[in-house]
mmCIF file of C-alpha atoms in Angstrom:
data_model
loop_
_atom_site.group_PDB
_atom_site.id
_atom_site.type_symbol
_atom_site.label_atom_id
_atom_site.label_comp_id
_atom_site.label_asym_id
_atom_site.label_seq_id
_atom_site.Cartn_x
_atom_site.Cartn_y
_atom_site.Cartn_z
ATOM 1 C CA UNK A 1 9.786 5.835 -18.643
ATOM 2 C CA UNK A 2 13.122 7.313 -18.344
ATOM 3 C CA UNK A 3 16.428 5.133 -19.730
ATOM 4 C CA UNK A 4 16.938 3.579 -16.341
ATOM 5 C CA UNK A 5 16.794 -0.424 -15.460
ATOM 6 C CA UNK A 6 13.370 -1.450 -14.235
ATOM 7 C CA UNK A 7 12.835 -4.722 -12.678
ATOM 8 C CA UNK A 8 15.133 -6.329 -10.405
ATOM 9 C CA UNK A 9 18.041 -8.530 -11.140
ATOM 10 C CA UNK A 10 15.964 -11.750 -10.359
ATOM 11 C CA UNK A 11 13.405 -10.742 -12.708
ATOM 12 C CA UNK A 12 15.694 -10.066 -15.286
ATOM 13 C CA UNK A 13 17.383 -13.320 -14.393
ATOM 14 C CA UNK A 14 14.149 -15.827 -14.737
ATOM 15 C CA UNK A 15 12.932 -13.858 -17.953
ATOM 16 C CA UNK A 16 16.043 -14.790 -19.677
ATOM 17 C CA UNK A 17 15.433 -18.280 -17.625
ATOM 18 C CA UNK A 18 11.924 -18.712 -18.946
ATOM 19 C CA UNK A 19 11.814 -16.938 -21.912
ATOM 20 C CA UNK A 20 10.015 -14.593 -21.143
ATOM 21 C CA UNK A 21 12.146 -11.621 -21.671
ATOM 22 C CA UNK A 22 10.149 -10.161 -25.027
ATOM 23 C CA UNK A 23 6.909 -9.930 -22.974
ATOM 24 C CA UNK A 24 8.096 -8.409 -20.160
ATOM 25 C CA UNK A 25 10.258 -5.629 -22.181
ATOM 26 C CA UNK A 26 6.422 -4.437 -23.342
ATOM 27 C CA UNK A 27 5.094 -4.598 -20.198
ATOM 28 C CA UNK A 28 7.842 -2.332 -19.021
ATOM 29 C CA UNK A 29 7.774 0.161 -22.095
ATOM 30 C CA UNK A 30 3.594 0.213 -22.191
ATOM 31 C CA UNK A 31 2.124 0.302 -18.650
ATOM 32 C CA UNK A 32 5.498 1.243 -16.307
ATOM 33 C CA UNK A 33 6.213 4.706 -15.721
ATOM 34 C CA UNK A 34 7.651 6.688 -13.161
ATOM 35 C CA UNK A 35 4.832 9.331 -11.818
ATOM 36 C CA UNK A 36 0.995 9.321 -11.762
ATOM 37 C CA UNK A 37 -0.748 10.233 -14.729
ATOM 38 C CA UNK A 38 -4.086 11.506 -14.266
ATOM 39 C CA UNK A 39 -5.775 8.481 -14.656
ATOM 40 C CA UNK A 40 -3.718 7.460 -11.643
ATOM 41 C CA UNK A 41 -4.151 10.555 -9.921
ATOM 42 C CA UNK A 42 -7.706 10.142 -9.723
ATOM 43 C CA UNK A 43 -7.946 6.456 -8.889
ATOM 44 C CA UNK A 44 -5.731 6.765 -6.091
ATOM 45 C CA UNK A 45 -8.183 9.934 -4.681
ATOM 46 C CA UNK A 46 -10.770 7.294 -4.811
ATOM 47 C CA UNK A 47 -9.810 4.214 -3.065
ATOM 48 C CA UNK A 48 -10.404 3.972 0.394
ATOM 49 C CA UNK A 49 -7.721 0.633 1.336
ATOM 50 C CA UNK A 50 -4.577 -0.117 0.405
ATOM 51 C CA UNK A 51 -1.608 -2.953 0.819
ATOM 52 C CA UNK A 52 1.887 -1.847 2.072
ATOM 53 C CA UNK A 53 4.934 -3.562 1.741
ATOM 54 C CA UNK A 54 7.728 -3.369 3.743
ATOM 55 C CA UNK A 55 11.483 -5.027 4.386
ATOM 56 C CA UNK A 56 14.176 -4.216 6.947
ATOM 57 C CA UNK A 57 17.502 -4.056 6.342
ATOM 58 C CA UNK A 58 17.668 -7.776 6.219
ATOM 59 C CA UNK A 59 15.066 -8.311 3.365
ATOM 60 C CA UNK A 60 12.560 -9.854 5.761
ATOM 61 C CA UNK A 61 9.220 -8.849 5.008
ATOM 62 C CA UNK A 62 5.855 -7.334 6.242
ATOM 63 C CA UNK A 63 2.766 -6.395 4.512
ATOM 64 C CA UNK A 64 0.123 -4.388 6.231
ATOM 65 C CA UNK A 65 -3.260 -3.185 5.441
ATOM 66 C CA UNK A 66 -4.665 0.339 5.162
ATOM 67 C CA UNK A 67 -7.997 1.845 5.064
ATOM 68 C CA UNK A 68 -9.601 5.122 5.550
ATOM 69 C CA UNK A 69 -12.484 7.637 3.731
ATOM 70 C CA UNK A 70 -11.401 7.728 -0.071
ATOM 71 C CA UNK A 71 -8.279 9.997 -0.371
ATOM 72 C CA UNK A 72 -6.819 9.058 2.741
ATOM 73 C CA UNK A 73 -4.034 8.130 0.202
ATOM 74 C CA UNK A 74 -3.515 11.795 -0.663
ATOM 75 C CA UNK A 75 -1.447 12.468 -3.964
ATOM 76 C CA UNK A 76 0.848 15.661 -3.546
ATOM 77 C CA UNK A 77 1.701 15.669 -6.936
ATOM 78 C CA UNK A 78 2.194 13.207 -9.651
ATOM 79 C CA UNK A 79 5.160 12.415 -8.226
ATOM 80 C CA UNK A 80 4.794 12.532 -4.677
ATOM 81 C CA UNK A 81 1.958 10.526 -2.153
ATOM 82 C CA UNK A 82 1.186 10.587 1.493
ATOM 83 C CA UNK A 83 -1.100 8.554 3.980
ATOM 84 C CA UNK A 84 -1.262 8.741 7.549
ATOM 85 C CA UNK A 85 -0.236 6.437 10.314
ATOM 86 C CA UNK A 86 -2.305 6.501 13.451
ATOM 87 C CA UNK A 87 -2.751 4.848 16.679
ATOM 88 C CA UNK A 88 -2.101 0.697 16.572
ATOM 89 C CA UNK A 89 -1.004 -1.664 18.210
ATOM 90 C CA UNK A 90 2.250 -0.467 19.244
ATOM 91 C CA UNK A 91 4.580 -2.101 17.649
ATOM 92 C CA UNK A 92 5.538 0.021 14.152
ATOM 93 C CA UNK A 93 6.343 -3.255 12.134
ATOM 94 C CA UNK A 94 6.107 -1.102 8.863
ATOM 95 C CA UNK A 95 7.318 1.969 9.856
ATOM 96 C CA UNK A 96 10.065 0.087 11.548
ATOM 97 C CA UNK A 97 10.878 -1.462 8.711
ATOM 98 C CA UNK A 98 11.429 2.200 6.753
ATOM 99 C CA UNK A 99 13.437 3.317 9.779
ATOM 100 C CA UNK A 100 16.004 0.441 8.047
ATOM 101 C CA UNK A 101 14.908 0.220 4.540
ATOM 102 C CA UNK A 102 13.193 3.228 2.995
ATOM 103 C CA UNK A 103 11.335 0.994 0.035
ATOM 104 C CA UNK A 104 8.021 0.599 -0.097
ATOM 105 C CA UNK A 105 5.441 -1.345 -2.177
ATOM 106 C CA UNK A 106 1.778 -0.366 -2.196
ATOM 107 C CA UNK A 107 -1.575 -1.991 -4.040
ATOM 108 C CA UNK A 108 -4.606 -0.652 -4.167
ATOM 109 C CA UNK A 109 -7.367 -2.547 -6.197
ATOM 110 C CA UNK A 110 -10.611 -1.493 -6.887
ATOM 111 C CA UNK A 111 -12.844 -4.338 -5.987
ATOM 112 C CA UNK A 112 -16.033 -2.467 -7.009
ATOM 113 C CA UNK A 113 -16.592 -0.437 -9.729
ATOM 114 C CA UNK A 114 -13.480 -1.107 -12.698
ATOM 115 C CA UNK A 115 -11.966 -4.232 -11.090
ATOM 116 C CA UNK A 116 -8.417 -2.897 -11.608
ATOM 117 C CA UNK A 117 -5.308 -2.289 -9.501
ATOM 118 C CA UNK A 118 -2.553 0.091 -9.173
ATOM 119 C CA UNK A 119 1.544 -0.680 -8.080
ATOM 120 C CA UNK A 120 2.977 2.150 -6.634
ATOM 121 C CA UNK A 121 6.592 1.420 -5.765
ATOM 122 C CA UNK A 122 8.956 4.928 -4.067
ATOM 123 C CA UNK A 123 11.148 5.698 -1.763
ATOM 124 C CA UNK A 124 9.639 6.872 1.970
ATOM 125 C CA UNK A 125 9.860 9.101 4.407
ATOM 126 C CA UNK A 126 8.155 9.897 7.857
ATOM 127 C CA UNK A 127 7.392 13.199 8.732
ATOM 128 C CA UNK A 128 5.001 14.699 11.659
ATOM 129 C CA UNK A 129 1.394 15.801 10.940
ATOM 130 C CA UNK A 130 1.992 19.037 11.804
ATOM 131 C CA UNK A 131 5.167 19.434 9.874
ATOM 132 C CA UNK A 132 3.409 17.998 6.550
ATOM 133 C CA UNK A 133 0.113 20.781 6.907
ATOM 134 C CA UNK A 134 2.812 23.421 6.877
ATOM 135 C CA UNK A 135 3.614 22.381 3.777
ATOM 136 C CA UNK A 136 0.919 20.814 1.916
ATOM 137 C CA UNK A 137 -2.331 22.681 2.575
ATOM 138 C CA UNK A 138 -5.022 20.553 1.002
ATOM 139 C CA UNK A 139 -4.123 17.313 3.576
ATOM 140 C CA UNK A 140 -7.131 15.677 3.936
ATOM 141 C CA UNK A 141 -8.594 16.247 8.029
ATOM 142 C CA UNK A 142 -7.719 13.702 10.701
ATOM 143 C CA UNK A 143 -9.892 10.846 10.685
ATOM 144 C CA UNK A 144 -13.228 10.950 13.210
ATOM 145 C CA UNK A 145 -10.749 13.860 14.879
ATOM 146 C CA UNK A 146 -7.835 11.120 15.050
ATOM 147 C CA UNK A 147 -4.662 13.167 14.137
ATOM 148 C CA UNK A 148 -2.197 11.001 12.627
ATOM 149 C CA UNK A 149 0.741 10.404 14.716
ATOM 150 C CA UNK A 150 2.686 10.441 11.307
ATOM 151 C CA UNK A 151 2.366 10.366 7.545
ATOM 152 C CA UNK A 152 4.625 8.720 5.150
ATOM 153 C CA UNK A 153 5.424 10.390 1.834
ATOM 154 C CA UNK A 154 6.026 8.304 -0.871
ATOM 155 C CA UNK A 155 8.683 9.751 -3.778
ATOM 156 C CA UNK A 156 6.964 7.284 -6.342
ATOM 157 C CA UNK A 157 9.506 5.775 -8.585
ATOM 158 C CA UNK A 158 7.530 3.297 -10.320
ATOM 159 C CA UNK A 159 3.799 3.020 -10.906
ATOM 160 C CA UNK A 160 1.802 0.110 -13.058
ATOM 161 C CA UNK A 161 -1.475 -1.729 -13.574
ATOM 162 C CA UNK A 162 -2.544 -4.647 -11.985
ATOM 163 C CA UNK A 163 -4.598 -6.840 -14.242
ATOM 164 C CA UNK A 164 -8.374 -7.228 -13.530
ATOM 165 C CA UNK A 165 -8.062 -11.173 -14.721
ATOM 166 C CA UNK A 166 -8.481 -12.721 -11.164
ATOM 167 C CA UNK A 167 -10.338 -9.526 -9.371
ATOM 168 C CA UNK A 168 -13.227 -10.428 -7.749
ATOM 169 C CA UNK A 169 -16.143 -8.292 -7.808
ATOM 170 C CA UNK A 170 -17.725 -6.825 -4.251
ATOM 171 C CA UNK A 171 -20.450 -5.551 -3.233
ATOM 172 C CA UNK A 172 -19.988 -2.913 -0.647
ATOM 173 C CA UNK A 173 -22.341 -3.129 2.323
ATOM 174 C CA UNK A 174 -23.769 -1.383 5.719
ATOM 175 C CA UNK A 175 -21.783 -2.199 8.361
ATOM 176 C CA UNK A 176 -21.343 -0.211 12.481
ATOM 177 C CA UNK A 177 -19.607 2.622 12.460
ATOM 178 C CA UNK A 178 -15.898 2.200 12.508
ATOM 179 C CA UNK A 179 -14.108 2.782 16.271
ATOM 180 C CA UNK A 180 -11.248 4.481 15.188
ATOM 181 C CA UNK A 181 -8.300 4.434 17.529
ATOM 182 C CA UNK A 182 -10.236 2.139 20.196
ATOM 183 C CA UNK A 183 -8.971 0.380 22.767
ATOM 184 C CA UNK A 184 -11.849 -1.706 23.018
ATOM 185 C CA UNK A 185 -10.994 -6.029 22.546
ATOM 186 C CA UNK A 186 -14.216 -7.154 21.184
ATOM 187 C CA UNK A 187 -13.962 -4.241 18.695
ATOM 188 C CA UNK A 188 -10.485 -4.518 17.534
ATOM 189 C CA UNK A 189 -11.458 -8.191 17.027
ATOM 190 C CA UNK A 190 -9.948 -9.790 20.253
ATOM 191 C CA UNK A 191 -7.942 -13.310 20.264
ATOM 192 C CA UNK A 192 -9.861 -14.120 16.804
ATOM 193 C CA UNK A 193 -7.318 -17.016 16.093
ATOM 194 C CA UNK A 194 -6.807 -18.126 19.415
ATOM 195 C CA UNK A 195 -2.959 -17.402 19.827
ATOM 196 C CA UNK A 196 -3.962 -15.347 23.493
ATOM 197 C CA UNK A 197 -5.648 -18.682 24.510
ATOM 198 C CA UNK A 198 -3.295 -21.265 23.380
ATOM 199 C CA UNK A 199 -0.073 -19.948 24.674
ATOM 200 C CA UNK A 200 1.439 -22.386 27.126
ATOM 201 C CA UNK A 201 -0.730 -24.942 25.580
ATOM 202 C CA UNK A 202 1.003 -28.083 24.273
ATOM 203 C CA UNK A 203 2.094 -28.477 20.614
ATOM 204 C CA UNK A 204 0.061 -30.352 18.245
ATOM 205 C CA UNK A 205 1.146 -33.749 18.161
ATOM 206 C CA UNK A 206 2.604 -35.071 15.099
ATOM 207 C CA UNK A 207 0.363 -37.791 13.556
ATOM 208 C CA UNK A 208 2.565 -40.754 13.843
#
């Protein structure tokens, strides 16, 4: 890793706190660096979800998921990522959130085969499908013939290992074939927790 300060000032702040400065300076100097080796490279080509975390300007928070065919996450270089945005529900929490704060956390794990996860931490940017095939030929093609209304490219600043210790192991399975894009309500899941339904509806009394 370059000479540069990694970790924020809280971190650095509870080591000292806690003690546990000398453990954290190796897990900095072994496993933190600041591209994608090749190992990286090609467990990011495989993974087919990911977690992204956002803040706006404010610090308040959001963390989204992400899933396509493996490689949706598409590494530019070993420096540089990409996935796509498409069609949602309308209201751009995450990429409303970049608009004001251009950080950006992402975890994928591997639930499956090595039980292992990857940080990726950058810097984003939004740019238009059209504008990023111009550029970068081998984009991977628009899901079920959904083009992407945008993809955000990630200038990765920081990328580490997520320990396998509390993993737990899945077995993929069959399931119907994804409706990309719908519109449909029993597809997209409907009012699974009720909030639809119980708007209007009195609070929960307090137990006295």
């Amino acid at each position: 890793m370059p000479e540069k300060f990694v970790g924020s000032d809280g971190e650095h702040e509870l080591q000292d706190t806690l003690g546990t400065s000398e453990r954290a300076e190796r897990f900095y100097d072994d496993q933190v660096i600041d591209y994608l080796n090749p190992t990286m490279v090609e467990f990011v080509a495989r993974m087919d979800m990911a977690f992204i975390a956002t803040s706006d300007s404010h610090g308040e928070c959001d963390s989204s998921f992400r899933a396509g065919t493996p490689g949706f996450l598409h590494v530019i270089d070993d420096r540089t990522i990409a996935y796509p945005e498409y069609r949602g529900n309308g209201v751009m929490a995450s990429l409303g959130n970049l608009l004001e704060n251009p950080h950006v956390g992402i975890l994928m794990i591997d639930f499956v085969r090595d039980l292992i996860g990857l940080h990726i931490n950058g810097k984003a940017r939004m740019v238009a499908d059209s504008e990023l095939r111009d550029t970068v030929t081998d984009l991977p093609p628009a899901e079920r013939g959904k083009t992407s209304q945008v993809w955000v490219v990630v200038d990765v600043e920081e990328a580490y290992i997520h320990c396998r210790k509390h993993i737990p192991q899945m077995v993929p399975v069959a399931r119907d074939q994804r409706e990309w894009g719908t519109d449909n309500v029993r597809a997209k899941g409907g009012d699974y927790f009720g909030v639809k339904a119980g708007k209007g509806a009195p609070a929960i009394a307090e137990a006295s």
